[in-house]
CSV table of C-alpha atoms and ligand atoms in Angstrom, one decimal:
chain,number,residue,atom,x,y,z
L,1,MET,CA,97.6,77.9,109.9
L,2,LYS,CA,99.7,81.0,109.3
L,3,ILE,CA,99.9,83.7,112.0
L,4,LEU,CA,101.3,87.0,111.1
L,5,VAL,CA,102.6,89.1,114.2
L,6,VAL,CA,103.0,92.6,113.5
L,7,MET,CA,105.2,95.0,115.6
L,8,GLY,CA,106.6,98.6,115.1
L,9,THR,CA,108.1,100.1,118.4
L,10,ARG,CA,110.1,99.0,121.4
L,11,PRO,CA,107.2,98.1,123.9
L,12,GLU,CA,105.6,96.2,121.1
L,13,ALA,CA,108.7,94.0,120.5
L,14,ILE,CA,109.2,93.5,124.3
L,15,LYS,CA,105.6,92.8,125.2
L,16,LEU,CA,105.2,90.3,121.7
L,17,ALA,CA,108.5,88.6,121.8
L,18,PRO,CA,106.9,86.1,124.6
L,19,VAL,CA,103.9,85.8,122.6
L,20,VAL,CA,105.9,84.8,119.5
L,21,ASP,CA,107.8,82.4,121.6
L,22,ALA,CA,104.5,80.6,123.1
L,23,LEU,CA,103.0,80.6,119.4
L,24,ARG,CA,106.0,79.0,118.0
L,25,ARG,CA,106.0,76.3,120.6
L,26,ARG,CA,102.6,75.3,119.6
L,27,LYS,CA,102.2,72.5,116.8
L,28,GLY,CA,99.8,73.3,113.9
L,29,LEU,CA,101.0,77.2,114.0
L,30,ARG,CA,103.3,78.6,111.6
L,31,THR,CA,104.3,82.2,113.1
L,32,TYR,CA,105.9,84.9,111.0
L,33,VAL,CA,106.9,88.4,112.3
L,34,CYS,CA,106.7,91.3,110.2
L,35,ALA,CA,108.5,94.5,111.7
L,36,THR,CA,106.8,97.8,110.6
L,37,ALA,CA,110.1,99.4,112.1
L,38,GLN,CA,107.9,102.7,113.0
L,39,HIS,CA,110.9,103.5,115.7
L,40,ARG,CA,113.8,101.9,113.8
L,41,GLU,CA,116.6,102.1,116.6
L,42,LEU,CA,114.6,101.3,119.8
L,43,LEU,CA,113.0,98.3,117.9
L,44,ASP,CA,116.0,96.6,116.9
L,45,GLN,CA,117.4,97.0,120.3
L,46,ALA,CA,114.6,95.1,121.8
L,47,LEU,CA,114.3,92.4,118.8
L,48,ALA,CA,118.2,91.7,119.1
L,49,LEU,CA,117.8,91.2,123.1
L,50,PHE,CA,115.0,88.5,122.3
L,51,GLY,CA,116.9,87.1,119.6
L,52,LEU,CA,113.8,88.0,117.3
L,53,LYS,CA,114.6,88.0,113.6
L,54,PRO,CA,111.8,89.5,111.7
L,55,ASP,CA,110.8,87.5,108.5
L,56,PHE,CA,109.3,90.8,107.2
L,57,ASP,CA,111.0,94.2,107.5
L,58,LEU,CA,109.0,97.0,105.8
L,59,ASP,CA,111.7,99.6,107.2
L,60,LEU,CA,109.2,102.6,107.4
L,61,MET,CA,110.8,105.0,110.0
L,62,ARG,CA,111.2,108.5,108.4
L,63,ALA,CA,112.5,111.7,110.0
L,64,GLY,CA,109.8,113.9,111.6
L,65,GLN,CA,107.3,111.4,110.9
L,66,THR,CA,103.6,111.8,111.8
L,67,PRO,CA,101.3,109.2,112.9
L,68,GLY,CA,99.1,109.7,109.7
L,69,ALA,CA,102.1,109.2,107.8
L,70,VAL,CA,102.9,106.1,109.5
L,71,ALA,CA,99.5,104.7,109.0
L,72,GLY,CA,99.8,105.6,105.1
L,73,ARG,CA,103.1,103.8,104.9
L,74,VAL,CA,101.9,100.8,107.0
L,75,THR,CA,98.8,100.2,104.9
L,76,ARG,CA,100.6,100.8,101.5
L,77,SER,CA,103.4,98.1,102.6
L,78,LEU,CA,101.8,95.5,104.4
L,79,GLY,CA,98.6,95.2,102.1
L,80,PRO,CA,100.6,93.7,99.5
L,81,LEU,CA,102.4,91.3,102.0
L,82,LEU,CA,99.2,90.3,103.3
L,83,GLY,CA,98.0,89.7,99.8
L,84,ARG,CA,101.4,87.2,99.1
L,85,LEU,CA,101.5,85.6,102.6
L,86,ARG,CA,97.7,84.9,103.0
L,87,PRO,CA,98.0,84.7,106.8
L,88,ASP,CA,95.1,83.2,108.5
L,89,MET,CA,95.4,85.8,111.4
L,90,VAL,CA,97.1,88.7,112.2
L,91,VAL,CA,98.3,89.6,115.8
L,92,VAL,CA,98.9,93.1,117.0
L,93,GLN,CA,99.5,94.5,120.4
L,94,GLY,CA,98.6,97.5,122.3
L,95,ASP,CA,97.9,101.0,121.0
L,96,THR,CA,100.3,102.0,118.2
L,97,THR,CA,99.8,103.6,114.7
L,98,THR,CA,101.6,100.4,113.3
L,99,ALA,CA,98.9,98.1,115.3
L,100,ALA,CA,95.9,100.0,114.4
L,101,ALA,CA,97.0,100.2,110.5
L,102,ALA,CA,98.0,96.6,110.6
L,103,ALA,CA,94.4,95.4,112.1
L,104,LEU,CA,92.5,97.5,109.4
L,105,CYS,CA,94.5,96.5,106.7
L,106,ALA,CA,93.7,92.6,108.0
L,107,ALA,CA,90.2,93.3,108.3
L,108,ARG,CA,89.8,95.0,104.9
L,109,ARG,CA,90.9,91.6,103.4
L,110,GLY,CA,88.8,89.3,105.8
L,111,ILE,CA,91.6,88.2,107.8
L,112,PRO,CA,90.7,87.9,111.7
L,113,VAL,CA,92.9,90.0,114.1
L,114,ALA,CA,93.9,89.1,117.5
L,115,HIS,CA,94.6,92.0,119.9
L,116,VAL,CA,97.0,91.5,122.7
L,117,GLU,CA,96.5,94.2,125.7
L,118,ALA,CA,92.8,94.7,124.7
L,119,GLY,CA,90.6,97.0,126.2
L,120,LEU,CA,92.6,99.9,127.7
L,121,ARG,CA,90.6,103.1,127.9
L,122,SER,CA,91.6,106.6,128.9
L,123,PHE,CA,88.3,107.6,127.6
L,124,ASP,CA,89.5,110.7,125.9
L,125,PHE,CA,90.4,110.6,122.3
L,126,ALA,CA,92.6,113.7,122.8
L,127,ASP,CA,94.6,112.0,125.8
L,128,PRO,CA,96.7,110.1,124.9
L,129,CYS,CA,96.5,110.9,121.0
L,130,PRO,CA,96.5,108.9,119.1
L,131,GLU,CA,96.9,105.9,121.1
L,132,GLU,CA,93.1,106.0,122.4
L,133,LEU,CA,91.8,106.2,119.1
L,134,ASN,CA,93.9,103.3,117.9
L,135,ARG,CA,92.9,101.0,120.9
L,136,VAL,CA,89.1,101.6,120.2
L,137,LEU,CA,89.7,101.1,116.4
L,138,ILE,CA,91.5,97.6,117.1
L,139,ASP,CA,89.3,96.5,119.5
L,140,SER,CA,86.0,97.1,117.3
L,141,ILE,CA,87.6,95.2,114.7
L,142,ALA,CA,89.1,92.1,116.7
L,143,SER,CA,87.8,88.5,116.4
L,144,LEU,CA,90.0,87.7,119.4
L,145,ALA,CA,90.7,90.1,122.5
L,146,PHE,CA,93.3,89.6,125.2
L,147,PRO,CA,92.4,92.0,128.0
L,148,PRO,CA,95.2,92.0,130.6
L,149,THR,CA,93.3,93.0,133.6
L,150,PRO,CA,89.4,92.8,134.8
L,151,ALA,CA,89.2,96.8,134.3
L,152,ALA,CA,90.1,96.1,130.6
L,153,ARG,CA,87.8,93.3,130.3
L,154,ALA,CA,84.9,94.9,131.7
L,155,ASN,CA,85.8,98.1,129.3
L,156,LEU,CA,85.1,95.6,126.3
L,157,ALA,CA,82.3,93.9,127.5
L,158,ARG,CA,80.7,97.3,127.8
L,159,GLU,CA,81.3,98.4,124.2
L,160,LYS,CA,80.8,95.2,122.5
L,161,PRO,CA,79.2,92.5,124.8
L,162,GLY,CA,79.3,89.5,122.3
L,163,GLY,CA,80.6,88.3,118.8
L,164,ARG,CA,84.1,87.6,119.6
L,165,LEU,CA,86.6,85.4,121.8
L,166,VAL,CA,87.7,87.4,125.0
L,167,ILE,CA,90.3,85.8,127.2
L,168,MET,CA,91.7,87.6,130.3
L,169,THR,CA,95.4,86.7,130.3
L,170,GLY,CA,97.2,89.2,132.4
L,171,ASN,CA,99.9,91.5,130.7
L,172,THR,CA,102.6,89.8,128.7
L,173,VAL,CA,105.2,92.4,130.3
L,174,VAL,CA,105.1,90.2,133.1
L,175,ASP,CA,106.4,87.5,131.1
L,176,ALA,CA,108.7,89.5,129.4
L,177,LEU,CA,110.4,91.2,132.4
L,178,ARG,CA,110.8,87.7,133.9
L,179,SER,CA,112.6,86.4,130.9
L,180,ALA,CA,114.9,89.4,130.8
L,181,GLU,CA,116.2,90.0,134.3
L,182,GLY,CA,119.8,89.8,135.3
L,183,GLY,CA,120.9,93.1,133.5
L,184,LYS,CA,123.4,95.5,135.1
L,185,ALA,CA,122.5,99.1,136.0
L,186,PRO,CA,125.0,101.5,134.5
L,187,GLY,CA,127.4,103.2,136.8
L,188,ARG,CA,127.7,103.2,140.3
L,189,ARG,CA,124.7,103.4,142.6
L,190,PRO,CA,124.3,106.9,144.0
L,191,SER,CA,122.7,107.3,147.5
L,192,ARG,CA,119.3,108.5,146.4
L,193,GLU,CA,118.6,107.8,142.7
L,194,VAL,CA,115.4,108.4,140.9
L,195,LEU,CA,114.6,107.0,137.3
L,196,ILE,CA,113.2,109.5,134.7
L,197,THR,CA,111.6,108.3,131.7
L,198,LEU,CA,109.5,111.0,129.6
L,199,HIS,CA,109.0,111.2,126.0
L,200,ARG,CA,105.1,111.2,125.1
L,201,ARG,CA,103.6,113.3,122.4
L,202,GLU,CA,101.5,115.4,125.1
L,203,ILE,CA,104.3,116.7,126.9
L,204,HIS,CA,106.3,118.0,123.9
L,205,GLY,CA,107.1,121.8,123.9
L,206,LYS,CA,106.1,123.9,127.0
L,207,PRO,CA,105.2,121.2,129.4
L,208,LEU,CA,108.3,119.3,128.9
L,209,ARG,CA,110.6,122.3,129.3
L,210,ARG,CA,108.5,123.1,132.5
L,211,ILE,CA,108.8,119.5,133.8
L,212,TYR,CA,112.6,119.6,133.0
L,213,LYS,CA,112.9,122.8,135.0
L,214,THR,CA,111.1,121.4,137.8
L,215,LEU,CA,113.5,118.4,137.8
L,216,LEU,CA,116.7,120.7,137.8
L,217,GLU,CA,115.1,122.6,140.8
L,218,LEU,CA,114.4,119.7,142.5
L,219,VAL,CA,117.9,118.3,142.5
L,220,ARG,CA,119.6,121.7,143.4
L,221,ARG,CA,117.0,121.7,146.5
L,222,HIS,CA,117.9,118.1,147.5
L,223,GLU,CA,121.6,117.7,148.3
L,224,ASN,CA,121.6,113.8,147.9
L,225,LEU,CA,119.2,113.4,145.2
L,226,SER,CA,120.3,112.0,141.8
L,227,PHE,CA,118.1,111.6,138.6
L,228,VAL,CA,119.1,109.0,136.1
L,229,TYR,CA,117.2,109.4,132.7
L,230,PRO,CA,117.7,107.3,129.4
L,231,VAL,CA,116.5,109.6,127.0
L,232,HIS,CA,114.1,108.7,124.0
L,233,PRO,CA,116.2,109.3,120.8
L,234,ASN,CA,113.1,111.5,119.5
L,235,PRO,CA,115.2,115.0,118.5
L,236,LEU,CA,112.6,117.0,120.0
L,237,ILE,CA,113.1,115.1,123.5
L,238,LEU,CA,117.0,114.8,123.3
L,239,LYS,CA,117.7,118.5,122.1
L,240,THR,CA,115.9,119.9,125.1
L,241,ALA,CA,116.8,117.6,127.7
L,242,LYS,CA,120.7,118.1,126.8
L,243,ARG,CA,119.7,121.9,126.8
L,244,LEU,CA,117.9,122.0,129.9
L,245,LEU,CA,119.0,119.1,132.2
L,246,ARG,CA,122.6,120.2,132.9
L,247,HIS,CA,123.6,119.2,136.2
L,248,PRO,CA,126.3,116.8,137.7
L,249,ARG,CA,123.7,115.0,139.5
L,250,ILE,CA,121.4,114.3,136.5
L,251,ARG,CA,122.7,111.6,134.6
L,252,LEU,CA,121.4,111.5,130.7
L,253,LEU,CA,121.8,107.9,129.2
L,254,ALA,CA,121.2,106.6,126.0
L,255,PRO,CA,118.5,104.1,125.4
L,256,GLN,CA,119.1,101.2,127.8
L,257,PRO,CA,119.0,97.5,126.6
L,258,TYR,CA,115.8,96.0,128.4
L,259,PRO,CA,117.8,93.9,131.3
L,260,ASP,CA,120.0,96.9,132.1
L,261,PHE,CA,116.9,99.2,132.2
L,262,LEU,CA,115.2,96.7,134.5
L,263,ALA,CA,118.3,96.7,136.8
L,264,LEU,CA,117.9,100.5,136.9
L,265,LEU,CA,114.4,100.3,137.8
L,266,LYS,CA,115.0,97.9,140.6
L,267,ARG,CA,118.1,100.0,142.0
L,268,CYS,CA,116.3,103.3,142.1
L,269,LEU,CA,114.2,104.5,145.1
L,270,PHE,CA,111.3,105.4,142.7
L,271,VAL,CA,110.4,106.3,139.1
L,272,VAL,CA,109.0,109.5,137.4
L,273,THR,CA,107.5,108.4,134.0
L,274,ASP,CA,105.0,108.8,131.3
L,275,SER,CA,105.5,105.4,129.8
L,276,GLY,CA,102.7,102.7,129.9
L,277,GLY,CA,105.3,99.9,130.0
L,278,VAL,CA,107.4,101.4,132.6
L,279,GLN,CA,104.5,102.1,134.9
L,280,GLU,CA,103.6,98.5,134.8
L,281,GLU,CA,106.8,97.4,135.5
L,282,ALA,CA,107.3,99.7,138.3
L,283,VAL,CA,104.3,98.2,139.8
L,284,CYS,CA,105.6,94.5,139.1
L,285,LEU,CA,108.8,95.3,140.7
L,286,GLY,CA,107.3,97.0,143.9
L,287,LYS,CA,108.7,100.5,142.9
L,288,PRO,CA,106.6,103.6,143.7
L,289,VAL,CA,106.0,105.5,140.5
L,290,LEU,CA,104.8,109.1,139.7
L,291,VAL,CA,102.8,109.3,136.5
L,292,VAL,CA,103.4,112.3,134.4
L,293,ARG,CA,100.2,112.1,132.7
L,294,GLU,CA,96.7,113.8,132.8
L,295,LYS,CA,94.6,110.9,132.1
L,296,THR,CA,95.5,107.1,132.5
L,297,GLU,CA,94.3,103.9,130.9
L,298,ARG,CA,96.3,102.0,133.6
L,299,PRO,CA,93.8,102.5,136.7
L,300,GLU,CA,95.8,99.3,138.3
L,301,VAL,CA,98.8,101.6,138.8
L,302,LEU,CA,96.9,104.0,141.0
L,303,SER,CA,94.2,101.2,142.7
L,304,SER,CA,97.2,98.8,143.6
L,305,GLY,CA,98.6,101.9,145.5
L,306,ALA,CA,101.9,101.8,143.7
L,307,GLY,CA,101.5,105.0,141.9
L,308,ARG,CA,100.3,108.5,142.1
L,309,LEU,CA,99.0,110.6,138.9
L,310,VAL,CA,100.7,114.1,139.0
L,311,GLY,CA,99.8,115.2,135.6
L,312,LEU,CA,101.6,117.8,134.0
L,313,ASP,CA,101.7,120.2,136.9
L,314,PRO,CA,105.2,120.9,138.0
L,315,GLN,CA,103.8,121.7,141.7
L,316,LYS,CA,102.6,118.5,142.2
L,317,LEU,CA,105.5,116.6,140.8
L,318,SER,CA,107.7,118.6,143.2
L,319,PHE,CA,105.4,117.8,146.0
L,320,TRP,CA,105.2,114.2,145.6
L,321,THR,CA,109.0,114.1,144.7
L,322,GLY,CA,109.9,115.9,147.8
L,323,ARG,CA,107.3,113.5,149.9
L,324,LEU,CA,108.8,110.3,148.7
L,325,LEU,CA,112.2,111.4,149.2
L,326,LYS,CA,111.7,112.3,152.8
L,327,ASP,CA,109.1,109.8,153.4
L,328,ALA,CA,110.3,105.9,153.8
L,329,ALA,CA,107.4,104.9,155.3
L,330,LEU,CA,105.3,106.1,152.4
L,331,ARG,CA,107.6,104.3,150.1
L,332,ARG,CA,107.5,101.1,151.5
L,333,ARG,CA,103.8,101.3,151.6
L,334,MET,CA,103.8,102.0,148.0
L,335,SER,CA,106.1,99.3,147.3
L,336,ARG,CA,104.2,96.6,148.9
L,337,VAL,CA,101.6,95.9,146.4
L,338,ARG,CA,100.2,92.9,144.9
L,339,ASN,CA,101.0,92.5,141.4
L,340,PRO,CA,97.8,93.3,139.4
L,341,TYR,CA,99.3,92.4,136.1
L,342,GLY,CA,99.5,88.7,135.8
L,343,ASP,CA,101.5,85.4,136.7
L,344,GLY,CA,103.7,85.4,134.0
L,345,ARG,CA,101.8,83.0,131.7
L,346,ALA,CA,100.0,85.4,129.7
L,347,SER,CA,101.5,84.8,126.5
L,348,ARG,CA,100.6,81.0,126.8
L,349,ARG,CA,97.4,82.0,127.3
L,350,VAL,CA,97.4,84.1,124.2
L,351,ALA,CA,98.8,81.3,122.2
L,352,ALA,CA,96.3,78.5,123.6
L,353,GLY,CA,93.4,81.4,123.0
L,354,ILE,CA,94.4,81.4,119.1
L,355,ALA,CA,95.0,77.8,118.9
L,356,HIS,CA,91.5,77.4,120.4
L,357,TRP,CA,90.2,79.5,117.9
L,358,PHE,CA,91.3,77.5,114.9
L,359,GLY,CA,89.8,74.4,116.9
L,360,ALA,CA,93.1,73.1,118.2
L,361,GLY,CA,92.7,72.7,121.8
L,362,PRO,CA,90.2,73.8,124.8
L,363,LYS,CA,89.7,77.2,125.7
L,364,PRO,CA,92.3,78.4,128.0
L,365,GLY,CA,91.0,79.5,131.4
L,366,ASP,CA,91.1,83.4,132.6
L,367,TRP,CA,93.9,84.5,134.7
L,368,GLU,CA,92.6,84.8,138.2
L,369,PRO,CA,93.9,87.8,139.7
M,1,UDP,N1,112.9,100.8,128.1
M,1,UDP,C1,114.0,100.1,127.8
M,1,UDP,N2,115.1,101.0,127.9
M,1,UDP,C2,115.0,102.2,128.2
M,1,UDP,C3,113.9,102.7,128.4
M,1,UDP,C4,112.7,102.0,128.5
M,1,UDP,O1,114.2,98.9,127.6
M,1,UDP,O2,116.2,102.9,128.2
M,1,UDP,C5,111.6,99.9,128.2
M,1,UDP,C6,110.7,99.7,129.4
M,1,UDP,O3,111.1,98.9,130.1
M,1,UDP,C7,109.2,99.5,128.8
M,1,UDP,C8,109.4,100.1,127.4
M,1,UDP,O4,110.7,100.4,127.2
M,1,UDP,O5,109.1,98.2,128.8
M,1,UDP,C9,108.5,101.2,127.3
M,1,UDP,O6,108.8,101.8,126.0
M,1,UDP,P1,108.1,103.2,125.9
M,1,UDP,O7,108.2,104.0,127.1
M,1,UDP,O8,108.8,103.7,124.6
M,1,UDP,O9,106.6,103.1,125.3
M,1,UDP,P2,105.2,102.8,126.2
M,1,UDP,O10,105.3,101.9,127.1
M,1,UDP,O11,104.7,104.3,126.8
M,1,UDP,O12,104.4,102.5,125.1
C-alpha cells in the first residue's frame, strides 16, 4: 500500500515526522513524503532536524501569498502528482491550507484521507481563519480521523457520528518533543526570562502593535524582566518587531531549531504565545502559558490549569504577566499539571490505525488519558 504524507509548514513537519517514522517501520506500507513548502524556510529547518527528505517537493511558497493562492497552487501541483503516484491513502495533519487543499484533491480522486490531530474546534470560522474552516473541511472528508484528546473526539462524534474509523491517539507533538530534547537555549539565562512567540494572522496590524507596546511597557516597569522572542520570518511581523521592540532586555532571535526552542521553553519562567503547538508544548513541559487569542480550539490548555486566555486585550496581558512575575505560588500551581496530550505513542497508534484500515493488524486501542 502506498501512503502519501503531505506537509507544508513547520508545525506539520514537527508533528508528522514521528508519524512518518512509525509508518516506515510497518511492513506492507510504502510511505512517501510530499512537501508543498507553503512556508519554505521554517519547513526546511524542521525537516532537516528530523532527517526527513521529501520524496516530492512542490516548492510553492511565494512572497505575499494568501491562503486562497496557496490552496490554488497546492491543487494544481498535487493533482498531477496523485495521478502519477496513485497512492492508496493521503495523510494530512492539523488545519493548514496545505492540509485542506491536499485532502480535497485526494477526495476528488477517490483516495481515502487520514487526518492527524482531527476534531479541534474553535466554533468560529472567523477565528482562527482559515484554520477553523480547514479543520471542518478535512474532518468532513476524512475516512480515518485521529483526534488527540477526548474533547476533539467528542466534537467529531457530534458532527458525524459514524461512517469512518476514529482512534483517539494523543497528540503527536508529545512524540516529537520527546525525540527532540537535549537542545541548547541561546545565550546566558537572564534572571527572569519570559518567552514570546506571536505570529498569527488575527493579530497582524493594530493588535500586534498594541501588544508590542504593552511588552515594552512591561519590560520598562519590571526591572529584572527579560523577554526572548524568536520572531516569525513573515515580513509583516519581523518589520514591526524590529521597529517597536527596541530594548536591551528584549532579545529578538531568528527562528530557533526545534530542540533549542524547547530548551528555551524549559528555561523560561512562563510563555506568552498565540501558537497552537507552543501552547501544547508548554503544557507538556509544565510551563505556565498566557494565550494571546480570543478563542481557543485547545480547551485542555485552560482546563489543565496551565494556561490563561488573555485575548488581544493589552490590559489583560499586562495584568497576568505582572501576576505571574510576582506570584511564585501561582506559577507553581500552573506548572504542576497532568499532561492532557498523550503518552508519546500517538504516532504508533496512527500507523497501526492506518495498517488496520488496510486489513493488516488489529485496531489499536484509544489512548486513555
Ligand atoms: N518552534 C520552533 N522554533 C521557533 C519557534 C517555534 O521550532 O523558533 C516550533 C514550536 O516548538 C512548535 C511549532 O514551531 O512546535 C509551532 O509553530 P507555529 O507557531 O508556526 O504554528 P502553530 O503551532 O501555531 O500552528
